[in-house]
C-alpha positions as a printed Julia matrix, in Angstrom:
204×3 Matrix{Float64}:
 -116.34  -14.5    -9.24
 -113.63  -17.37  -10.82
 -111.07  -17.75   -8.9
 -107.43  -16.42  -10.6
 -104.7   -18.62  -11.33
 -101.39  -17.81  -11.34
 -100.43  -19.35  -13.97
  -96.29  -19.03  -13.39
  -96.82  -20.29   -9.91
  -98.91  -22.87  -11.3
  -96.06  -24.09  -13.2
  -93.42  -23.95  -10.11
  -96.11  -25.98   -8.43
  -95.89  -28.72  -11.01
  -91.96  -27.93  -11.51
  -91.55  -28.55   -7.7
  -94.06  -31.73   -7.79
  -92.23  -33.2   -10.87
  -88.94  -32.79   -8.91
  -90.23  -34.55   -5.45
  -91.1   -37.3    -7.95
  -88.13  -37.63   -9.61
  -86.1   -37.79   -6.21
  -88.54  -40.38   -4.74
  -88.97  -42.91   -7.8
  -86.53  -42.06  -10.3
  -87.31  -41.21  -14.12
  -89.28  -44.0   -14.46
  -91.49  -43.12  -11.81
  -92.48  -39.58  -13.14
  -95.51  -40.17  -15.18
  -98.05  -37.53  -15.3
 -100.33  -39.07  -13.34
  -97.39  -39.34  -10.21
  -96.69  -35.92  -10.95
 -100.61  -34.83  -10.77
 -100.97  -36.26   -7.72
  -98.04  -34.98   -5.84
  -99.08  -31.68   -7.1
 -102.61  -32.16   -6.09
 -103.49  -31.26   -8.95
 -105.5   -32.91  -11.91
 -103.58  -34.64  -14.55
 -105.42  -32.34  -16.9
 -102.68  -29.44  -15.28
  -99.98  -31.31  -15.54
 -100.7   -32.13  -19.44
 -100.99  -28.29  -19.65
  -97.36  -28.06  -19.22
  -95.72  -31.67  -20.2
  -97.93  -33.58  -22.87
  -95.39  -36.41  -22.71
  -92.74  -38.43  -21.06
  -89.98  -36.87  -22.94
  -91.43  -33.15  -21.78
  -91.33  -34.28  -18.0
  -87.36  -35.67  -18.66
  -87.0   -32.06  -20.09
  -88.48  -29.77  -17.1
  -86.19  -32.15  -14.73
  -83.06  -31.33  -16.67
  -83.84  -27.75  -16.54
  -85.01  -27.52  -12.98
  -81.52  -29.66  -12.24
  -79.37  -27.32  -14.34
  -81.25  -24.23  -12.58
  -80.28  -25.73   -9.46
  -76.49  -26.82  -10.43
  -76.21  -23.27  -11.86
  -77.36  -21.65   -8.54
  -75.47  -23.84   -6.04
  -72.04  -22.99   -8.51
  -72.65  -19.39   -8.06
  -73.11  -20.02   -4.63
  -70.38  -22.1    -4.26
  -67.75  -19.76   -6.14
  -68.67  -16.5    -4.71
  -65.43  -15.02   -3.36
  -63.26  -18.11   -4.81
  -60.0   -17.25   -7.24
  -57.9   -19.17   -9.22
  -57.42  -23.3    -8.58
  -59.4   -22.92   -5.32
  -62.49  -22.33   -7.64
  -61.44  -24.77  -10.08
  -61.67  -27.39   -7.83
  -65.17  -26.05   -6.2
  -66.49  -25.6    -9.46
  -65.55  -29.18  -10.54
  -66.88  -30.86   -6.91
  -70.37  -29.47   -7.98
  -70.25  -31.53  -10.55
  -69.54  -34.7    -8.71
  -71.96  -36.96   -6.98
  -71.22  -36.23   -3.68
  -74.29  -36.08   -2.02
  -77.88  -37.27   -2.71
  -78.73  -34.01   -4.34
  -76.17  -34.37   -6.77
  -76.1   -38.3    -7.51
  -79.98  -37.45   -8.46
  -78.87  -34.75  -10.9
  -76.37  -37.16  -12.27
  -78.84  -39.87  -12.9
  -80.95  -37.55  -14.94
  -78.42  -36.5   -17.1
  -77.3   -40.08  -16.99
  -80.74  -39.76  -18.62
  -80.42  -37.91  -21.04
  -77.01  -38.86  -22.54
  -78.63  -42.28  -23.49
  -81.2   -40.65  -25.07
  -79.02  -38.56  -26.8
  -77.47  -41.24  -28.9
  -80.73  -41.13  -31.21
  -82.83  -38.29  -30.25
  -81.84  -34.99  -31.86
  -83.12  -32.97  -29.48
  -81.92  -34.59  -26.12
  -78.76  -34.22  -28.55
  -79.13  -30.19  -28.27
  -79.74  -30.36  -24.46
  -76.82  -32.23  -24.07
  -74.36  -30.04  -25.96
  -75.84  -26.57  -24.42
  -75.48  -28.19  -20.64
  -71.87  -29.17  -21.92
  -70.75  -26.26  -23.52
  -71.97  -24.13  -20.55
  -69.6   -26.16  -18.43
  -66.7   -26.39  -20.86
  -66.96  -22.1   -20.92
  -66.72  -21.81  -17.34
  -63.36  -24.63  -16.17
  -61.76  -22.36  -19.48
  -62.31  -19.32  -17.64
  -61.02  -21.14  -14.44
  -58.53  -22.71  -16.09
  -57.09  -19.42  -17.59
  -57.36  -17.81  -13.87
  -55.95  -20.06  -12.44
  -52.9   -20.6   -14.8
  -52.18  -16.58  -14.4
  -52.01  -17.35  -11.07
  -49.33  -19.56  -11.81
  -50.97  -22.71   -9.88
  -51.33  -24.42  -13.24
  -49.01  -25.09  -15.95
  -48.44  -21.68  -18.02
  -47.84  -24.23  -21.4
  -51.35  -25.8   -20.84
  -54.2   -25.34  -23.51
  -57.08  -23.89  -21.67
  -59.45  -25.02  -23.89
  -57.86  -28.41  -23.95
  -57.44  -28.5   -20.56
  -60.82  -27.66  -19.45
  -62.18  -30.29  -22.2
  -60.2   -32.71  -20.31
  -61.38  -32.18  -16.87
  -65.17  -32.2   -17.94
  -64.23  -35.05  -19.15
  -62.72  -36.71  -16.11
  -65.98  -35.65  -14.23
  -68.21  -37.16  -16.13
  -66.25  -40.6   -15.97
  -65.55  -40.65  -12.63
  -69.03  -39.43  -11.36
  -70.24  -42.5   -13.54
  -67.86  -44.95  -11.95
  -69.24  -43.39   -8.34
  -72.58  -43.77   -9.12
  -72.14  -47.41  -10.43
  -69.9   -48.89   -8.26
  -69.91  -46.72   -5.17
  -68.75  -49.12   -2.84
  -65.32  -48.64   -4.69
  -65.01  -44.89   -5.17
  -66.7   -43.07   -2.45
  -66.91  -39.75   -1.63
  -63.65  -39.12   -0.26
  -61.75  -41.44   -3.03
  -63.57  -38.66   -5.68
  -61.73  -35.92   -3.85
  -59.1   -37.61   -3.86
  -58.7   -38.53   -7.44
  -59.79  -35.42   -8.35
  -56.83  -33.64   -6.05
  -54.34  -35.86   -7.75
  -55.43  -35.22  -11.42
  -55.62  -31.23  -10.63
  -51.59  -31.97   -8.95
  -50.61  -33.15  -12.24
  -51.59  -29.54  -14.51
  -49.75  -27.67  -11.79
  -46.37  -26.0   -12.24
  -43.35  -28.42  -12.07
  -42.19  -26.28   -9.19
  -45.39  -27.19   -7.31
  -45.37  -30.82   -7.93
  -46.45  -31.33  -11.58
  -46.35  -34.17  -14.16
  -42.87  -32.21  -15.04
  -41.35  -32.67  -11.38
């Protein structure tokens, strides 16, 4: 009797293989034929699921989104106001291994989003999902009165995502200069500035 594939596990198998890759050698490293063999599998499977280079860039970004998204939630669960502001915006900081890796592959993709329309899209959904939840933060934590009540939220939060990205650039390229702790640090002081004059804002 032939033996029956899961096919959906099949595909975590590959996901999971393509991510091992990815941490071990980079992008560059993750051709099919790394990918089949870390997956024991043939490369046949793996050009089930990614016919191309660009397809294997793809399932990393969404396997590293899937994992930012989970380790936020994780992250924010119980967190109010500028106390999950601040969480939310560490997760998006290279602060670990985990996170300089997800970096580098949207690193990635920005580059490739300068003249390919559809790294373009992947870019802008990743970034708008971000920019909707530091508004909602934002707007928490400004009722809470532990940021400016004359900010913009949407303004605001463009701003920080903004700052993120920059400085988890500048970490990843000269690390050596801002380290982990000078992140949190930076970070710290930029959030001091959109707080109320009263609490030691830009206005105090």
């Amino acid at each position: 009797m032939p033996k029956v594939v899961d096919a959906e596990q099949r595909r975590r198998e590959v996901l999971d293989a393509v991510w091992r890759v990815v941490e071990r050698d980079g992008i560059a490293g993750a051709t099919v034929r790394a990918i089949a063999l870390e997956a024991g599998a043939s490369t046949a499977v793996v050009t089930h699921w990614f016919r191309n280079k660009d397809e294997v860039l793809r399932a990393a970004l969404d396997l590293s989104h899937h994992r930012i998204a989970a380790r936020r939630q994780r992250h924010l669960e119980g967190r109010t106001g500028r106390d999950a502001l601040t969480e939310a915006l560490r997760q998006m900081l290279p602060l670990d291994a985990e996170r300089k890796l997800e970096m580098q592959i949207e690193i990635t993709v920005w580059l490739r989003a300068l003249t390919d329309d559809s790294s373009r899209e992947v870019h802008l959904g990743s970034h708008d999902r971000s920019l909707r939840l530091l508004e909602r933060l934002v707007e928490e934590s400004m009722a809470a009165g532990e940021l400016d009540a004359s900010l913009d939220p949407r303004r605001t939060a463009e701003g920080l995502l903004a700052f993120v990205d920059g400085l988890g650039v500048d970490a990843l390229v000269h690390p050596d200069r801002v380290s982990e702790e000078r992140q949190l640090e930076l970070l710290e002081d930029h959030l001091d500035r959109l707080a109320p004059a009263s609490r030691g804002g830009a206005g105090s």
